[in-house]
Coordinates of C-alpha atoms in Angstrom, one line a residue:
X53 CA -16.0 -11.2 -14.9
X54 CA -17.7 -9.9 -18.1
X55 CA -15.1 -6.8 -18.3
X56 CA -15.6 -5.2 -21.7
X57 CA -13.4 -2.0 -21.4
X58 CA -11.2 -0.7 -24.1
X59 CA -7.7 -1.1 -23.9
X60 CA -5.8 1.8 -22.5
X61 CA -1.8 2.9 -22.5
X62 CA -0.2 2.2 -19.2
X63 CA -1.1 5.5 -16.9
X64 CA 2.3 7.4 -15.3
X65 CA 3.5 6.0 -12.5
X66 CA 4.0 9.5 -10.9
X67 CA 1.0 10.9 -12.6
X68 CA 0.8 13.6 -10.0
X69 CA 3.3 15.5 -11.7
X70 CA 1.1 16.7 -14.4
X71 CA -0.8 18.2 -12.3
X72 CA 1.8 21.0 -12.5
X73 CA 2.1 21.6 -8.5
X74 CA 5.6 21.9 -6.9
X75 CA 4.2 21.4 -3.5
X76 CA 2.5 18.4 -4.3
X77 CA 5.5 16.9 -5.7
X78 CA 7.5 18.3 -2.4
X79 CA 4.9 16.7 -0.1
X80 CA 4.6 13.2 -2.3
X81 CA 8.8 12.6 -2.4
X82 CA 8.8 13.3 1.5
X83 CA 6.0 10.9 2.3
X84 CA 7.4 8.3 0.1
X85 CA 11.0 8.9 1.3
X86 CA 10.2 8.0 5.1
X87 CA 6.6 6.7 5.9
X88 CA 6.5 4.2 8.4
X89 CA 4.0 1.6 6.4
X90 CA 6.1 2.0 3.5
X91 CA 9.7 0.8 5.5
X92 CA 7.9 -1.9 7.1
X93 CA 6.8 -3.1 3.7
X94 CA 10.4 -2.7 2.6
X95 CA 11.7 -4.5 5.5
X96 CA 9.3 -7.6 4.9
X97 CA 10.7 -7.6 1.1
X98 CA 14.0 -7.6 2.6
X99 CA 13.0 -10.4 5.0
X100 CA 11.4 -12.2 1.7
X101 CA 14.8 -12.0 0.2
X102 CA 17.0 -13.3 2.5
X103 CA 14.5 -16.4 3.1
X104 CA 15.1 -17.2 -0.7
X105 CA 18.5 -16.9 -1.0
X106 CA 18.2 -19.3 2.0
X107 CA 16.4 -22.1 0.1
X108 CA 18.3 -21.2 -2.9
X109 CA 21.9 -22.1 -0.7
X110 CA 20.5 -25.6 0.0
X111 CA 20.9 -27.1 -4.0
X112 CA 24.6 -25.8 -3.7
X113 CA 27.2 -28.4 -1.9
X114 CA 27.3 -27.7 1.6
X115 CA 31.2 -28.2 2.6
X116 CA 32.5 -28.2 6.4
X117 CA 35.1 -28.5 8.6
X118 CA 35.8 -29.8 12.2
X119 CA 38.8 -30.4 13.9
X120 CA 39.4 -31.0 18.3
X121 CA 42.3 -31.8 20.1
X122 CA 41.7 -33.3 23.6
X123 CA 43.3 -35.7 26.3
X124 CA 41.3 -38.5 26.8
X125 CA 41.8 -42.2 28.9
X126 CA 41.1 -45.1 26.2
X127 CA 39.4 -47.9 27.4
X128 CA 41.1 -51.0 28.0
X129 CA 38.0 -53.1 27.5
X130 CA 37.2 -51.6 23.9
X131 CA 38.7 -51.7 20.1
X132 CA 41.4 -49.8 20.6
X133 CA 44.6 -52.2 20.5
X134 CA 47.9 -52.2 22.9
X135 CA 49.6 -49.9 24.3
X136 CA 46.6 -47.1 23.6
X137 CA 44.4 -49.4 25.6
X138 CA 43.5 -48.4 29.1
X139 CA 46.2 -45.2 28.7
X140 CA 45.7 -41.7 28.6
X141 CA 46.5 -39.9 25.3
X142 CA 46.1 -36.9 23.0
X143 CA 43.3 -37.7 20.7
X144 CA 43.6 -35.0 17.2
X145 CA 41.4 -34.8 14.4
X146 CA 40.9 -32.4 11.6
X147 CA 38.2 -33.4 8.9
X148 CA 36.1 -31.4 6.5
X149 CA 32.9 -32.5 5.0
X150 CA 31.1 -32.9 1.4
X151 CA 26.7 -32.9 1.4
X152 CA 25.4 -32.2 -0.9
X153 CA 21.6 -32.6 -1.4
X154 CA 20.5 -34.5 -5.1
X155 CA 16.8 -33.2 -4.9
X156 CA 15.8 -36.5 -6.9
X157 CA 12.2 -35.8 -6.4
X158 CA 12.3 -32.3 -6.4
X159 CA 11.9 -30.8 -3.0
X160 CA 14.2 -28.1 -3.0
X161 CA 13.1 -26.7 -6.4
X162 CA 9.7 -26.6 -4.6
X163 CA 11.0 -24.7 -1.7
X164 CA 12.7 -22.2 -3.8
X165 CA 9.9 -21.6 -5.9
X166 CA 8.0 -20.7 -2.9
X167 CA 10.7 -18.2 -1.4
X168 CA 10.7 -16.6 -4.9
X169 CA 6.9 -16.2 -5.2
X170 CA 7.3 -15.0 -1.8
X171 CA 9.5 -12.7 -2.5
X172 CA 7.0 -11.2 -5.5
X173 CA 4.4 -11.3 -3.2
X174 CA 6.2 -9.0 -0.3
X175 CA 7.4 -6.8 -3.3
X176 CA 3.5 -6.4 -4.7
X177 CA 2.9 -5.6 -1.4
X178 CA 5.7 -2.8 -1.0
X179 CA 3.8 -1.1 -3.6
X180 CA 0.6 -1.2 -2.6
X181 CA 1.8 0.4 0.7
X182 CA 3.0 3.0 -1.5
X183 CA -0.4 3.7 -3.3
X184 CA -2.1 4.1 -0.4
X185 CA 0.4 6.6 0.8
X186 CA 0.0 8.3 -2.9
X187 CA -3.6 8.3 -2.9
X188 CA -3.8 9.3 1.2
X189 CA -1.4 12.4 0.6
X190 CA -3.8 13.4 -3.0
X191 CA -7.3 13.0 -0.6
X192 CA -5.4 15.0 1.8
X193 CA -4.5 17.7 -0.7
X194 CA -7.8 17.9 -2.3
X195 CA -9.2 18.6 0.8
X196 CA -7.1 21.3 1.3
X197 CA -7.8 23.2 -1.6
X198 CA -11.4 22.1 -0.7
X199 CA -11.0 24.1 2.1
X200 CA -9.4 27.0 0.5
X201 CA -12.1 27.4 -1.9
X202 CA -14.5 26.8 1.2
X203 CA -13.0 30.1 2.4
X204 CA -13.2 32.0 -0.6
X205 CA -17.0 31.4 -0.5
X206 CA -17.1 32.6 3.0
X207 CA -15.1 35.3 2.7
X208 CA -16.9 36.9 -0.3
X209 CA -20.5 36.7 1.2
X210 CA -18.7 38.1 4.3
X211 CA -18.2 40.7 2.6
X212 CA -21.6 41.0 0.4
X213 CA -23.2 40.3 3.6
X214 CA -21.3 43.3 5.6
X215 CA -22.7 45.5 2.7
X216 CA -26.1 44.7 2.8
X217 CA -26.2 45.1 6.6
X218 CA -24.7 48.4 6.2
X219 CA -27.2 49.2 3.7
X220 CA -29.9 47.9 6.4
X221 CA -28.7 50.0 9.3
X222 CA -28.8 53.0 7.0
X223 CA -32.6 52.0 6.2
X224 CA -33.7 51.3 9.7
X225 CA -31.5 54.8 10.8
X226 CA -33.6 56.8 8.0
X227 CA -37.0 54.9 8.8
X228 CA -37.2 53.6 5.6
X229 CA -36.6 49.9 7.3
X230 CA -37.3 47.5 9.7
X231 CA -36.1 45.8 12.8
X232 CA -36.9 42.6 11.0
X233 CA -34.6 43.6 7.8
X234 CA -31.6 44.1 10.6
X235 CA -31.9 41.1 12.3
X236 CA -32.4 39.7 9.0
X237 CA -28.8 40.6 7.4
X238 CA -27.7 40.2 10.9
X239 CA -28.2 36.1 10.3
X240 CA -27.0 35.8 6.6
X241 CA -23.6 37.6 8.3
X242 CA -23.6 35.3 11.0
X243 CA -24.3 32.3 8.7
X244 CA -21.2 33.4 6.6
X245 CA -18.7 34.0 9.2
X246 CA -19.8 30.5 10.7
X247 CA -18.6 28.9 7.1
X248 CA -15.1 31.3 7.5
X249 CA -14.3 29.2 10.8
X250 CA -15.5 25.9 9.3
X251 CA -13.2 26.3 6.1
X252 CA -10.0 28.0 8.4
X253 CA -10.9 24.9 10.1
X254 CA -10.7 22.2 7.4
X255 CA -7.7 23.7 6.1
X256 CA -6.0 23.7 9.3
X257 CA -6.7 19.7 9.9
X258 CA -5.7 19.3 6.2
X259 CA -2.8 20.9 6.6
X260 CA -2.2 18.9 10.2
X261 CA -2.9 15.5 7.9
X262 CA -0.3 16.2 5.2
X263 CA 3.0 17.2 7.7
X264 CA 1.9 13.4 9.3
X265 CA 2.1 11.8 6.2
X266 CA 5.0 13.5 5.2
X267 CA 6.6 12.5 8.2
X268 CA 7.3 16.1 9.0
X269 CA 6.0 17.9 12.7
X270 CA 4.6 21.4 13.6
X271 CA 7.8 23.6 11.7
X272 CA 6.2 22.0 8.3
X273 CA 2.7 23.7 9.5
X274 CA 3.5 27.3 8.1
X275 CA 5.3 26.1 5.0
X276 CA 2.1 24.7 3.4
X277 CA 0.5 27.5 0.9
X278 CA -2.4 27.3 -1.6
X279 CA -2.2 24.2 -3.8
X280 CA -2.5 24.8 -7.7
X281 CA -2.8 21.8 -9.0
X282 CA -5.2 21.7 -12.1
X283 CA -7.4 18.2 -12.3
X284 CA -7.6 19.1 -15.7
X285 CA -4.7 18.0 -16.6
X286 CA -4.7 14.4 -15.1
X287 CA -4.3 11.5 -17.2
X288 CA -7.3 10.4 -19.8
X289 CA -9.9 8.4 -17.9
X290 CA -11.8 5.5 -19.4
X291 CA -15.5 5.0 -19.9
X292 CA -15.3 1.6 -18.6
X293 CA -13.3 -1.1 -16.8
X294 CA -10.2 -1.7 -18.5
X295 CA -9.2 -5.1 -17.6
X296 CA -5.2 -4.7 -18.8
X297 CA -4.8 -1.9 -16.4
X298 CA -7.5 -3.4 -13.5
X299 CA -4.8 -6.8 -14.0
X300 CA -1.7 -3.9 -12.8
X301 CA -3.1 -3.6 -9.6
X302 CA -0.4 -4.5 -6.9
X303 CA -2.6 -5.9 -4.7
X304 CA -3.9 -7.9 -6.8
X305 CA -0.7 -9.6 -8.0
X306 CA 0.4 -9.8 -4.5
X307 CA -2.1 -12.1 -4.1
X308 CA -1.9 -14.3 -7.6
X309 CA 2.3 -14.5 -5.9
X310 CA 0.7 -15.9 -3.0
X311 CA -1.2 -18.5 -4.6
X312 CA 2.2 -19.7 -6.3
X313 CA 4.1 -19.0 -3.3
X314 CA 1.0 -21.7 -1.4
X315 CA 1.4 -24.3 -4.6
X316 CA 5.3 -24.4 -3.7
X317 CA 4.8 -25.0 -0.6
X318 CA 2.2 -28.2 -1.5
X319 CA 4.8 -29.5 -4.3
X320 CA 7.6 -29.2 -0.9
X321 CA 5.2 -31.2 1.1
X322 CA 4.3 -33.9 -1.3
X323 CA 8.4 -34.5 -1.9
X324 CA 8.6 -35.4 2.1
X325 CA 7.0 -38.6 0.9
X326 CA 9.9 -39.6 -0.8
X327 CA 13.7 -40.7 -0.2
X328 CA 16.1 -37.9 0.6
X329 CA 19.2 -38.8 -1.1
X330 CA 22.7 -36.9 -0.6
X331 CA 26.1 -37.2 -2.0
X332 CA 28.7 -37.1 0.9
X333 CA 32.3 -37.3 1.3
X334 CA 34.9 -36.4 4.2
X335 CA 38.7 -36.1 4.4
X336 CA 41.0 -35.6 7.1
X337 CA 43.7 -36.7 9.7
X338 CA 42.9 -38.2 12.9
X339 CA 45.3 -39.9 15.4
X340 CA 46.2 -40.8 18.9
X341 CA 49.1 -38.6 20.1
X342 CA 50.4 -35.3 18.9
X343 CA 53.2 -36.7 17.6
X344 CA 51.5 -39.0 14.7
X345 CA 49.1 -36.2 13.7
X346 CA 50.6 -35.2 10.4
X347 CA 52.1 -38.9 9.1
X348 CA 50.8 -40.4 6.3
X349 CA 48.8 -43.6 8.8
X350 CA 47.0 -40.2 10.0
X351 CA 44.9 -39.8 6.8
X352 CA 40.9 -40.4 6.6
X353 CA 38.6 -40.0 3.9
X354 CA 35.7 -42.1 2.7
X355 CA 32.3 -41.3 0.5
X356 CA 28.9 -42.5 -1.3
X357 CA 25.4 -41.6 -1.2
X358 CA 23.3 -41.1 1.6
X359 CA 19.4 -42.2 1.5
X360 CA 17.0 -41.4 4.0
X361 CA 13.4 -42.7 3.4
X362 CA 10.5 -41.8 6.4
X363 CA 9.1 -44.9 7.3
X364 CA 6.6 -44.5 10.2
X365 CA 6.2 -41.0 11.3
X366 CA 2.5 -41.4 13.2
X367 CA 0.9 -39.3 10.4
X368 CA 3.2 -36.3 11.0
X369 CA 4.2 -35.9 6.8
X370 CA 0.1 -36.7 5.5
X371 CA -1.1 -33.7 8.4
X372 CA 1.7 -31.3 6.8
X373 CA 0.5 -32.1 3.1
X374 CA -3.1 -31.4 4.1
X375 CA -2.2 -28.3 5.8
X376 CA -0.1 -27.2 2.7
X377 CA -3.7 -28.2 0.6
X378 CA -5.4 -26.0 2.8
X379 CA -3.1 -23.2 2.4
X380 CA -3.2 -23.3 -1.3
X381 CA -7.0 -23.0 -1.3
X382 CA -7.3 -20.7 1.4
X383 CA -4.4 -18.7 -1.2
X384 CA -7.3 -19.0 -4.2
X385 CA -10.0 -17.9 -2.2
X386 CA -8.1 -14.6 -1.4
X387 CA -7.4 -13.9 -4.9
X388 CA -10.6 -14.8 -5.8
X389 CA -12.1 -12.0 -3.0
X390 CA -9.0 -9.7 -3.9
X391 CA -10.5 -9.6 -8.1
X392 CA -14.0 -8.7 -6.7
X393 CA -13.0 -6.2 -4.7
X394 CA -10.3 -5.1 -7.5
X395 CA -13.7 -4.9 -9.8
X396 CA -16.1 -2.8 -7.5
X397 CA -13.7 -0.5 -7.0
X398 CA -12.6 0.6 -10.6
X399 CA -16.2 0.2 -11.7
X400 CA -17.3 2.2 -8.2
X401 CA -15.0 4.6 -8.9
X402 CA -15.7 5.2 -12.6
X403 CA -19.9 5.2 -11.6
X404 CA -18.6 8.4 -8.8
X405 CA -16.6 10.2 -11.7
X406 CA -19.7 10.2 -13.7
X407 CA -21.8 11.2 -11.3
X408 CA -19.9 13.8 -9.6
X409 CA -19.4 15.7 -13.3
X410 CA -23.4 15.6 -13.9
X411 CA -24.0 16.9 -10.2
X412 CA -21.4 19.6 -10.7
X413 CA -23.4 20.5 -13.8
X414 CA -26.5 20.4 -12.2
X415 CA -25.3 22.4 -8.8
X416 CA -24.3 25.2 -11.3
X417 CA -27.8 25.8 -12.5
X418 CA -29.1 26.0 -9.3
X419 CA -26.1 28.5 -8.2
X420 CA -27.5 30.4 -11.4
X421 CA -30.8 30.3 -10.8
X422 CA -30.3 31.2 -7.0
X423 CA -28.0 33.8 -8.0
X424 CA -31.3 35.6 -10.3
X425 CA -33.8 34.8 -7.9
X426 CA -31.7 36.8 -4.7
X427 CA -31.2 39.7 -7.6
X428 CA -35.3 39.7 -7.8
X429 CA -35.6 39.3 -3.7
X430 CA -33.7 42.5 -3.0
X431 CA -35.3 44.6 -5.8
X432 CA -39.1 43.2 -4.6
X433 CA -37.7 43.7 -1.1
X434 CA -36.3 47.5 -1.8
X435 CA -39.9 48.3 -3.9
X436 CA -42.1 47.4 -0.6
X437 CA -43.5 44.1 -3.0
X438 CA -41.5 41.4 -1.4
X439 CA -40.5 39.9 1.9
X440 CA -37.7 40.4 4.1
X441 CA -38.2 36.1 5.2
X442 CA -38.0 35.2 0.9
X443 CA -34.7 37.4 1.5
X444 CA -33.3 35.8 4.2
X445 CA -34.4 31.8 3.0
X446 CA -32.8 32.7 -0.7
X447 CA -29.5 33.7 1.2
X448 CA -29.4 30.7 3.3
X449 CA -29.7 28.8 0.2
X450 CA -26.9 30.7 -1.9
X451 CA -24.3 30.1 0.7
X452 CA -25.5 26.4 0.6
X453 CA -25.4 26.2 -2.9
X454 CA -21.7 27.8 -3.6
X455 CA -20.9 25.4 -0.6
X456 CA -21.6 22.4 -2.2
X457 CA -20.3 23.3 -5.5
X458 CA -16.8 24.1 -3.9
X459 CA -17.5 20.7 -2.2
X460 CA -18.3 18.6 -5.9
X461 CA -15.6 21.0 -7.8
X462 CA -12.9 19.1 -4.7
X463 CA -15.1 15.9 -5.1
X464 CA -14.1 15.9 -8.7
X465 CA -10.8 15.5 -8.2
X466 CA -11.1 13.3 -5.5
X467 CA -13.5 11.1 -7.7
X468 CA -10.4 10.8 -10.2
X469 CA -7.5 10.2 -7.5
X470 CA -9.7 7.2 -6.6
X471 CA -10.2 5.8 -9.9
X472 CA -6.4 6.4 -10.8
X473 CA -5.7 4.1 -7.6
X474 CA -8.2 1.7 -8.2
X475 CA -6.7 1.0 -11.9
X476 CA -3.5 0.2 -9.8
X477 CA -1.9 4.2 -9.8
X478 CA 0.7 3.6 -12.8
X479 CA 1.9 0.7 -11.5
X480 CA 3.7 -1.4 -13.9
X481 CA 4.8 -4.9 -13.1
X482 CA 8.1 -7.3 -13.7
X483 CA 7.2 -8.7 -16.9
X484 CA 7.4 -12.3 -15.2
X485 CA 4.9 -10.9 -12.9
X486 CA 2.0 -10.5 -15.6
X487 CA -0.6 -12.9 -14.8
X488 CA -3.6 -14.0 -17.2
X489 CA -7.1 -12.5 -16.3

């Protein structure tokens, strides 16, 4: 796959935490604690568990026991001998049981190998529900502080905006200005008050999106506050694809388990071909009459092995093996998609962290340069050299400008909560889990 990045040291697996913001870790251990995709997860891994201590059961001996006591009319016309023959009589037995399954060729150790790599597979899976519910709860809490700093803009050219209308009532009052200049302010105010709604806005659906995921209902609403998480202080990023962190991802080992799970289940299909042999044994009592149940004639027992070998089965065991083939590459093929995807993502992901941090750069020199060239629109505009329209376009533009850099500023972070899920959040496996790349 031609991945050339550096090494790099395993990241946190609660890497949020350095982000030094109580709330976030409040909102984080809730969501984790009782999110509906993450117990179903669970539940499968549960599920996963008891099938392999299933298979695992069938290489122990199986012992039983069965016993009846009922009144029955022997036959006269049969084995049994005089006086039982054509009378009615207490029949008792008591007898338990040896199997136990010799797995010559291997078809149990199949079987369990399967359960167990299913069993990885449902646990890779577990965690990948939980980074997305990580990475859904930090989108959702970037966007809030989005929002928040959305309503700082507003609010401060609310309040610029206010001033210069005042100032342009006081002209058009005194004579010294136009209609044109009040209607002019007029807009920028409007314009600004518009964003204040829009970013109250966003912060209330961001708000609305984090007491979901944290499982929590309306009485969560009012408890939510200012984040202050600084992005700062989030783990070292690389430069390029690391392929020892991209090879963490749980996703992706969920589906390498899968392959081995699909390769256990062809070894179990090819050992149908071939004789089942078990190792049984009984001992017990059994007897005609109540009487004779417990004397010595009473006793039973016997053993030896037990072959089975499928003879003529229409086709039945060759249409199972090709259907456990098919699995097995249909197994491949999703890894093979699932490393592709694994790829575009991290090296998606580190191409948006790049780019964000050179359009933040570049958004701030056009804040600047907006910033001088509204400075020389109001002192051309106050001098009777300059127009009240260069005023009101340059305005428009400011607000857009410190819109979009609040907007890159949250986008930064967001940029980096993506690549931090897309190198597989922290995630560290089992160390039997580690797979080659």
């Amino acid at each position: 796959l031609g991945l050339t990045g550096p090494s790099m040291p395993p990241l946190a697996p609660e890497w949020w935490h350095a982000l030094g913001d109580p709330q976030l870790d409040a909102i984080l251990a809730a969501a984790l604690a009782g999110n509906p995709s993450l117990d179903t997860a669970l539940a499968r891994l549960r599920a996963a568990s008891a099938t392999l201590a299933e298979s695992d059961s069938a290489t122990a001996p199986q012992v039983t026991f069965d016993g009846s006591v009922s009144r029955q009319r022997l036959s006269g016309r049969s084995t049994i001998p005089p006086p039982f023959a054509g009378s009615t009589r207490w029949i008792a037995s008591a007898q338990a049981g040896l199997n136990w399954n010799l797995d010559f060729f291997g078809r149990q150790k199949a079987l369990i190998a399967q359960a167990g790599a299913g069993v990885r597979a449902a646990g890779f899976d577990a965690a990948t529900a939980r980074l997305s519910i990580i990475a859904s709860v930090a989108a959702a809490y970037v966007d809030l502080s989005r929002a928040y700093a959305l309503g700082d803009v507003a609010r401060d050219l609310v309040v610029s905006r206010e001033q210069s209308l005042g100032l342009a009532n006081t002209r058009v009052r005194t004579g010294l200005g136009s209609d044109f200049e009040l209607r002019a302010g007029e807009t920028l105010l409007a314009e600004a008050r518009q964003a204040l709604v829009r970013a109250e806005a966003g912060r209330t659906l961001a708000v609305h999106a984090l007491a979901a995921l944290a499982g929590r209902g309306v009485d969560f609403y009012p408890t939510v506050v200012r984040p202050r998480f600084a992005p700062d202080r989030m783990a070292a990023l690389p430069v390029a694809v690391p392929a020892d962190l991209l090879g963490r991802r749980p996703d992706l080992l969920a589906a390498r388990a899968r392959v081995d799970a699909a390769v256990g289940g062809q070894a179990a299909a090819r050992a149908d071909f071939y004789p089942n042999v078990d190792l049984r044994a009984l001992v017990g009592l059994s007897s005609i009459g109540i009487g004779s149940f417990f004397s010595g004639d009473a006793r039973t027992y016997g053993g030896g092995p037990a072959i089975s070998l499928p003879l003529f089965d229409g086709g039945r065991l060759k249409a199972r093996y090709a259907g456990a083939a098919a699995q097995v590459d249909l197994a491949v093929a999703d890894y093979d998609a699932t490393v592709l995807r694994a790829v575009r993502e991290a090296a998606d992901a580190l191409t948006n962290v790049a780019a964000n941090d050179a359009d933040l750069v570049a958004q701030r020199r056009i804040l600047a340069g907006l910033d001088a060239t509204i400075r020389l629109d109001r002192t051309r505009v106050s001098t009777g050299l300059g127009s009240q329209l260069d005023l009101l376009e340059t305005g428009t533009r400011v607000l857009a400008a410190r819109q979009a850099e609040a907007d890159l500023v949250a986008d930064a972070a967001l940029r980096r909560v993506q690549l931090l899920t897309a190198l597989g959040g922290g995630f560290t496996p089992p160390s039997d889990a580690e797979t080659t790349r």
